Amino acid sequence: MAKTAESGKAEEKSEQKTEVLFEDVLERCCGTGRWQTLLIGYMSVMWLLFPVFSMSIMFVGATPKFRCADGFAANATFASLPSDTPRCHAANSTAACQRWAFDPPVYVSTVVTEWTLVCGRKPLLSLLQSWLMIGGLFGSVVSGQLADRFGRRPVFLPAMLLLIACSFTVALVTDYASFTAVRFLTGVAMSAMISSKYVLVLELSSSERRAAIGIVSIMPFAFGTCFVALRSYLIRTRWLLQLAYAVPCLIFLFNFWVMPESPRWLVLQGRFPEACAVLRRGARWNGRRELPEEEVLQLMAEARNNMLSRQTTMKTLVRTPHMRRRTLIAVFLGFIIAGSYFGISFDTTQLAASPHLAAVFTGLAGIPSSLVFPLLDRLGRRRSLILLLSLQAAAMLLTFVQKDTTLWLILGVVAKIGVSSAYNTIMVFTAELMPTEVRSLACGLRQLAERVGAALAPFVTNGRPMPETVADVDGQPVSAAPTAERTRTNEACQGADDP
């Protein structure tokens, strides 16, 4: 009886060892090499352009110096108004201002100057970034289901065309409502592109390289943020700047000829001939010998049966106490880290003496975060995450010690390194903590929480007056308005720009 039990266990282990996964199909039929390197390298270019949409509001929505022009001539300019002119109410009055004059040297025009998004209307400026993230939230939910049903390529290509159309349209709109609608559609398209492309990158990678490739492939985002700052420094008119942002997006059109369908998805759908065609192309690029078609089809059939047996639902994430705890931790950390990331990025440029230089530094701060793997391997995931989040928190708390723009810029860069590295760590940590059958669901749920956090980030500082100039940061008055008057106007404007 003992021998029979032992032989039964041996047979069971033998069956487990011969279990065919899609990774086995990829390795035996195609391997990893030049094909994946070139394809993933090209697909990473999109991360170089995505800051145009998610980070450009730092300059497209920048607020130049302004003064209330009520009671002055219709052609009054910022320079012609007295230096002690209040900002949010008319001179010698407590009535809310209805007309403003902006200082043009730094920014000729932004959405703030075009639609006077200052004082009581300042929350409308925060909504512009929030609508982009809300669109991303909607897009991540819808695109994930569509990509699982129709494939990665049929979802990515229409979203790509929508993004290109939005990138040119947003430069031409002349009213706030249309601009907001385009921002929402941009978020939908960008999220659909990211989810489809990122999943495809992971599905084309071998299991041992998947985490590293997934993180390194988004490294161009840091350089893209620097390019956003450079173009905004050279072009100070809002619609021309957004047109300059839009033109490079035409490079996305090459995806019609370059982007393949996911062979993993094709195998799962039982479309073996199409999957064979994709893998044969990769094998030729990688210099691998092609296996006989009968052997390939047999491998794909076994891998498909294995994948079908592992399919799960969202309920699996909360079925047991341990799974509930892990899921809640992943969602909470995704929400906090995403909100901190965008909040730090926007605040650093607003509080620095040179916003363009600050944007370059915060962009470059994302590069070390893509090289965080030695730290993860040495300290482990949990300790590394605690260390990185503590670094971010310490840098943010130190901004209260002294009001110095140079110090704040340095601390902002340090905090950005910490939060960016923490973001990459939680991506790996979530994937490793969750069982294989619910890994994609867990990562998708964490991404939803990140969208919510990013949507709320612009409102974090709305509870107190946002400094508009270096003088505000240093505690110097920007006008000769009395302190009591400033306090009264701040209350009247509900925490917006104080005069």
Short mmCIF file of C-alpha atoms in Angstrom, two decimals, residues 188-457:
data_model
loop_
_atom_site.label_atom_id
_atom_site.label_comp_id
_atom_site.label_asym_id
_atom_site.label_seq_id
_atom_site.Cartn_x
_atom_site.Cartn_y
_atom_site.Cartn_z
CA VAL A 188 -9.56 56.67 -22.51
CA ALA A 189 -7.32 56.19 -25.55
CA MET A 190 -4.06 56.42 -23.63
CA SER A 191 -5.21 53.89 -21.03
CA ALA A 192 -6.36 51.45 -23.72
CA MET A 193 -3.00 51.75 -25.47
CA ILE A 194 -1.01 51.29 -22.28
CA SER A 195 -2.92 48.24 -21.08
CA SER A 196 -2.87 46.50 -24.48
CA LYS A 197 0.76 47.28 -25.22
CA TYR A 198 2.07 46.53 -21.73
CA VAL A 199 0.32 43.17 -21.65
CA LEU A 200 1.71 42.36 -25.11
CA VAL A 201 5.24 43.22 -23.96
CA LEU A 202 4.90 40.87 -20.99
CA GLU A 203 3.38 38.10 -23.10
CA LEU A 204 6.28 38.24 -25.56
CA SER A 205 8.88 38.01 -22.77
CA SER A 206 10.24 34.93 -21.07
CA SER A 207 9.09 34.39 -17.48
CA GLU A 208 12.52 35.04 -15.92
CA ARG A 209 12.90 38.38 -17.74
CA ARG A 210 9.31 39.54 -17.62
CA ALA A 211 9.47 41.81 -14.57
CA ALA A 212 12.71 43.50 -15.63
CA ILE A 213 11.54 44.06 -19.21
CA GLY A 214 8.18 45.36 -18.04
CA ILE A 215 9.80 48.05 -15.90
CA VAL A 216 12.75 48.94 -18.15
CA SER A 217 10.39 49.32 -21.12
CA ILE A 218 8.74 52.33 -19.44
CA MET A 219 12.07 54.10 -18.78
CA PRO A 220 11.56 56.44 -21.81
CA PHE A 221 8.77 58.12 -19.83
CA ALA A 222 11.45 59.94 -17.82
CA PHE A 223 13.09 61.31 -20.97
CA GLY A 224 9.68 62.17 -22.40
CA THR A 225 9.03 64.42 -19.40
CA CYS A 226 12.29 66.24 -20.16
CA PHE A 227 11.23 66.73 -23.79
CA VAL A 228 7.91 68.17 -22.62
CA ALA A 229 9.79 70.75 -20.59
CA LEU A 230 12.16 71.55 -23.49
CA ARG A 231 9.37 72.15 -25.98
CA SER A 232 7.42 74.27 -23.53
CA TYR A 233 10.54 76.35 -22.92
CA LEU A 234 10.90 77.02 -26.66
CA ILE A 235 7.17 77.56 -27.38
CA ARG A 236 5.19 79.78 -25.00
CA THR A 237 1.83 79.88 -26.85
CA ARG A 238 -0.60 77.18 -25.74
CA TRP A 239 -2.06 76.04 -29.06
CA LEU A 240 1.30 76.06 -30.85
CA LEU A 241 2.84 74.09 -28.01
CA GLN A 242 0.14 71.44 -28.14
CA LEU A 243 0.51 71.25 -31.91
CA ALA A 244 4.23 70.63 -31.41
CA TYR A 245 3.32 67.91 -28.93
CA ALA A 246 0.93 66.31 -31.45
CA VAL A 247 3.16 65.98 -34.52
CA PRO A 248 5.54 63.32 -33.10
CA CYS A 249 2.52 61.17 -32.24
CA LEU A 250 2.25 60.30 -35.93
CA ILE A 251 5.02 57.77 -35.34
CA PHE A 252 2.34 55.61 -33.72
CA LEU A 253 0.98 54.86 -37.21
CA PHE A 254 3.82 52.41 -37.84
CA ASN A 255 2.05 50.06 -35.42
CA PHE A 256 -0.24 49.07 -38.30
CA TRP A 257 2.74 47.23 -39.82
CA VAL A 258 4.90 46.47 -36.78
CA MET A 259 2.62 45.41 -33.93
CA PRO A 260 1.73 41.69 -33.90
CA GLU A 261 -1.19 40.08 -32.18
CA SER A 262 -0.39 38.40 -28.89
CA PRO A 263 0.46 34.76 -29.61
CA ARG A 264 -0.62 33.89 -26.07
CA TRP A 265 -4.10 35.33 -26.69
CA LEU A 266 -4.31 33.56 -30.06
CA VAL A 267 -3.47 30.23 -28.41
CA LEU A 268 -6.07 30.84 -25.70
CA GLN A 269 -8.70 31.50 -28.39
CA GLY A 270 -7.74 28.34 -30.27
CA ARG A 271 -6.46 30.25 -33.30
CA PHE A 272 -3.38 28.09 -33.66
CA PRO A 273 -2.47 28.85 -37.32
CA GLU A 274 -2.31 32.59 -36.61
CA ALA A 275 -0.25 31.99 -33.48
CA CYS A 276 2.12 29.78 -35.49
CA ALA A 277 2.58 32.54 -38.07
CA VAL A 278 3.54 35.08 -35.36
CA LEU A 279 5.96 32.68 -33.68
CA ARG A 280 7.55 31.63 -36.99
CA ARG A 281 8.26 35.26 -37.75
CA GLY A 282 9.93 35.61 -34.36
CA ALA A 283 11.90 32.39 -34.87
CA ARG A 284 13.32 33.68 -38.16
CA TRP A 285 14.43 36.95 -36.49
CA ASN A 286 15.94 35.03 -33.58
CA GLY A 287 17.72 32.55 -35.84
CA ARG A 288 15.86 29.57 -34.37
CA ARG A 289 15.04 26.39 -36.26
CA GLU A 290 11.31 26.01 -36.86
CA LEU A 291 9.67 22.99 -35.28
CA PRO A 292 7.36 20.69 -37.28
CA GLU A 293 3.84 22.09 -37.44
CA GLU A 294 2.31 18.99 -35.85
CA GLU A 295 4.52 19.32 -32.80
CA VAL A 296 3.76 23.04 -32.49
CA LEU A 297 0.00 22.46 -32.71
CA GLN A 298 0.22 19.76 -30.04
CA LEU A 299 2.12 22.08 -27.69
CA MET A 300 -0.40 24.86 -28.26
CA ALA A 301 -3.35 22.57 -27.59
CA GLU A 302 -1.85 21.43 -24.28
CA ALA A 303 -0.98 25.00 -23.27
CA ARG A 304 -4.51 26.16 -24.12
CA ASN A 305 -6.08 23.45 -21.97
CA ASN A 306 -3.84 24.46 -19.09
CA MET A 307 -4.74 28.15 -19.45
CA LEU A 308 -8.46 27.36 -19.61
CA SER A 309 -8.23 25.33 -16.42
CA ARG A 310 -6.64 28.30 -14.63
CA GLN A 311 -9.19 30.97 -15.59
CA THR A 312 -10.71 32.70 -12.56
CA THR A 313 -13.00 35.56 -11.59
CA MET A 314 -12.62 38.67 -9.47
CA LYS A 315 -14.13 36.82 -6.48
CA THR A 316 -10.93 34.80 -6.16
CA LEU A 317 -9.11 37.93 -4.97
CA VAL A 318 -11.26 38.15 -1.83
CA ARG A 319 -12.14 34.51 -1.26
CA THR A 320 -9.75 33.89 1.66
CA PRO A 321 -8.49 36.19 4.45
CA HIS A 322 -4.93 36.14 3.11
CA MET A 323 -6.07 37.01 -0.41
CA ARG A 324 -8.30 39.81 0.90
CA ARG A 325 -5.40 41.27 2.87
CA ARG A 326 -3.00 41.14 -0.04
CA THR A 327 -5.55 42.61 -2.43
CA LEU A 328 -6.42 45.48 -0.10
CA ILE A 329 -2.74 46.27 0.49
CA ALA A 330 -2.02 46.32 -3.25
CA VAL A 331 -5.01 48.59 -3.93
CA PHE A 332 -4.19 50.96 -1.07
CA LEU A 333 -0.52 51.28 -2.04
CA GLY A 334 -1.42 51.83 -5.69
CA PHE A 335 -3.80 54.63 -4.72
CA ILE A 336 -1.28 56.35 -2.41
CA ILE A 337 1.75 55.98 -4.68
CA ALA A 338 -0.02 57.25 -7.82
CA GLY A 339 -1.45 60.25 -6.00
CA SER A 340 1.96 61.08 -4.55
CA TYR A 341 3.68 60.67 -7.90
CA PHE A 342 1.56 63.21 -9.75
CA GLY A 343 1.25 65.51 -6.77
CA ILE A 344 5.03 65.72 -6.40
CA SER A 345 5.53 66.19 -10.14
CA PHE A 346 3.10 69.11 -10.38
CA ASP A 347 4.03 70.83 -7.13
CA THR A 348 7.76 70.74 -7.79
CA THR A 349 7.41 72.67 -11.04
CA GLN A 350 5.01 75.20 -9.48
CA LEU A 351 7.21 75.94 -6.49
CA ALA A 352 10.58 76.08 -8.26
CA ALA A 353 12.16 79.30 -9.48
CA SER A 354 12.57 77.71 -12.94
CA PRO A 355 9.61 75.41 -13.68
CA HIS A 356 11.16 74.08 -16.89
CA LEU A 357 14.39 73.12 -15.16
CA ALA A 358 12.42 71.58 -12.31
CA ALA A 359 10.47 69.45 -14.79
CA VAL A 360 13.73 68.21 -16.33
CA PHE A 361 15.07 67.22 -12.91
CA THR A 362 11.86 65.46 -11.89
CA GLY A 363 11.85 63.66 -15.23
CA LEU A 364 15.42 62.48 -14.82
CA ALA A 365 14.54 61.34 -11.31
CA GLY A 366 12.53 58.57 -12.92
CA ILE A 367 15.63 56.94 -14.39
CA PRO A 368 17.07 55.54 -11.13
CA SER A 369 13.68 54.01 -10.39
CA SER A 370 14.04 51.80 -13.47
CA LEU A 371 17.30 50.43 -12.06
CA VAL A 372 15.92 49.47 -8.66
CA PHE A 373 16.40 45.71 -9.10
CA PRO A 374 19.76 45.41 -7.25
CA LEU A 375 18.11 46.95 -4.20
CA LEU A 376 15.15 44.58 -4.45
CA ASP A 377 17.43 41.57 -4.72
CA ARG A 378 19.61 42.66 -1.80
CA LEU A 379 17.01 43.85 0.71
CA GLY A 380 13.96 42.05 -0.56
CA ARG A 381 10.68 43.52 -1.82
CA ARG A 382 9.11 44.42 1.52
CA ARG A 383 12.12 46.15 3.07
CA SER A 384 12.87 47.98 -0.16
CA LEU A 385 9.30 49.27 -0.38
CA ILE A 386 9.39 50.48 3.23
CA LEU A 387 12.75 52.19 2.63
CA LEU A 388 11.61 53.93 -0.56
CA LEU A 389 8.33 55.16 0.87
CA SER A 390 10.15 56.38 3.98
CA LEU A 391 12.59 58.27 1.75
CA GLN A 392 9.70 59.94 -0.05
CA ALA A 393 7.89 60.81 3.19
CA ALA A 394 11.05 62.24 4.79
CA ALA A 395 11.78 64.44 1.77
CA MET A 396 8.21 65.77 1.74
CA LEU A 397 8.21 66.50 5.47
CA LEU A 398 11.51 68.36 5.25
CA THR A 399 9.87 70.94 2.95
CA PHE A 400 8.20 72.36 6.06
CA VAL A 401 11.55 73.03 7.73
CA GLN A 402 12.64 75.98 5.60
CA LYS A 403 11.06 78.03 2.82
CA ASP A 404 13.77 77.86 0.20
CA THR A 405 13.03 77.16 -3.47
CA THR A 406 16.38 75.48 -4.15
CA LEU A 407 15.94 73.21 -1.14
CA TRP A 408 12.39 72.40 -2.21
CA LEU A 409 13.56 71.47 -5.70
CA ILE A 410 16.20 69.11 -4.29
CA LEU A 411 13.73 67.54 -1.89
CA GLY A 412 11.17 67.25 -4.69
CA VAL A 413 13.65 65.32 -6.84
CA VAL A 414 14.53 63.04 -3.92
CA ALA A 415 10.84 62.42 -3.23
CA LYS A 416 10.25 61.72 -6.93
CA ILE A 417 13.04 59.11 -6.93
CA GLY A 418 11.49 57.48 -3.88
CA VAL A 419 7.92 57.37 -5.17
CA SER A 420 8.95 56.28 -8.70
CA SER A 421 11.04 53.45 -7.29
CA ALA A 422 8.21 52.51 -4.94
CA TYR A 423 5.84 52.36 -7.91
CA ASN A 424 8.13 49.96 -9.78
CA THR A 425 8.56 47.90 -6.62
CA ILE A 426 4.83 47.53 -6.02
CA MET A 427 4.40 46.39 -9.63
CA VAL A 428 6.85 43.54 -9.06
CA PHE A 429 5.63 42.90 -5.52
CA THR A 430 1.99 42.56 -6.58
CA ALA A 431 2.86 40.19 -9.42
CA GLU A 432 4.91 37.98 -7.11
CA LEU A 433 2.46 37.95 -4.19
CA MET A 434 -0.56 36.92 -6.23
CA PRO A 435 -1.14 33.39 -7.50
CA THR A 436 -0.74 32.87 -11.23
CA GLU A 437 -4.45 32.41 -11.87
CA VAL A 438 -5.37 35.84 -10.43
CA ARG A 439 -2.19 37.80 -11.16
CA SER A 440 -3.60 39.77 -14.10
CA LEU A 441 -6.82 40.55 -12.23
CA ALA A 442 -4.88 41.81 -9.21
CA CYS A 443 -2.62 44.02 -11.32
CA GLY A 444 -5.63 45.43 -13.14
CA LEU A 445 -7.40 46.22 -9.87
CA ARG A 446 -4.29 47.95 -8.57
CA GLN A 447 -4.14 50.04 -11.74
CA LEU A 448 -7.74 51.16 -11.19
CA ALA A 449 -6.77 52.39 -7.73
CA GLU A 450 -3.82 54.23 -9.26
CA ARG A 451 -6.12 56.05 -11.66
CA VAL A 452 -8.31 57.19 -8.78
CA GLY A 453 -5.30 58.44 -6.85
CA ALA A 454 -3.97 60.29 -9.88
CA ALA A 455 -7.37 61.89 -10.49
CA LEU A 456 -7.47 63.26 -6.94
CA ALA A 457 -3.85 64.46 -6.93
#
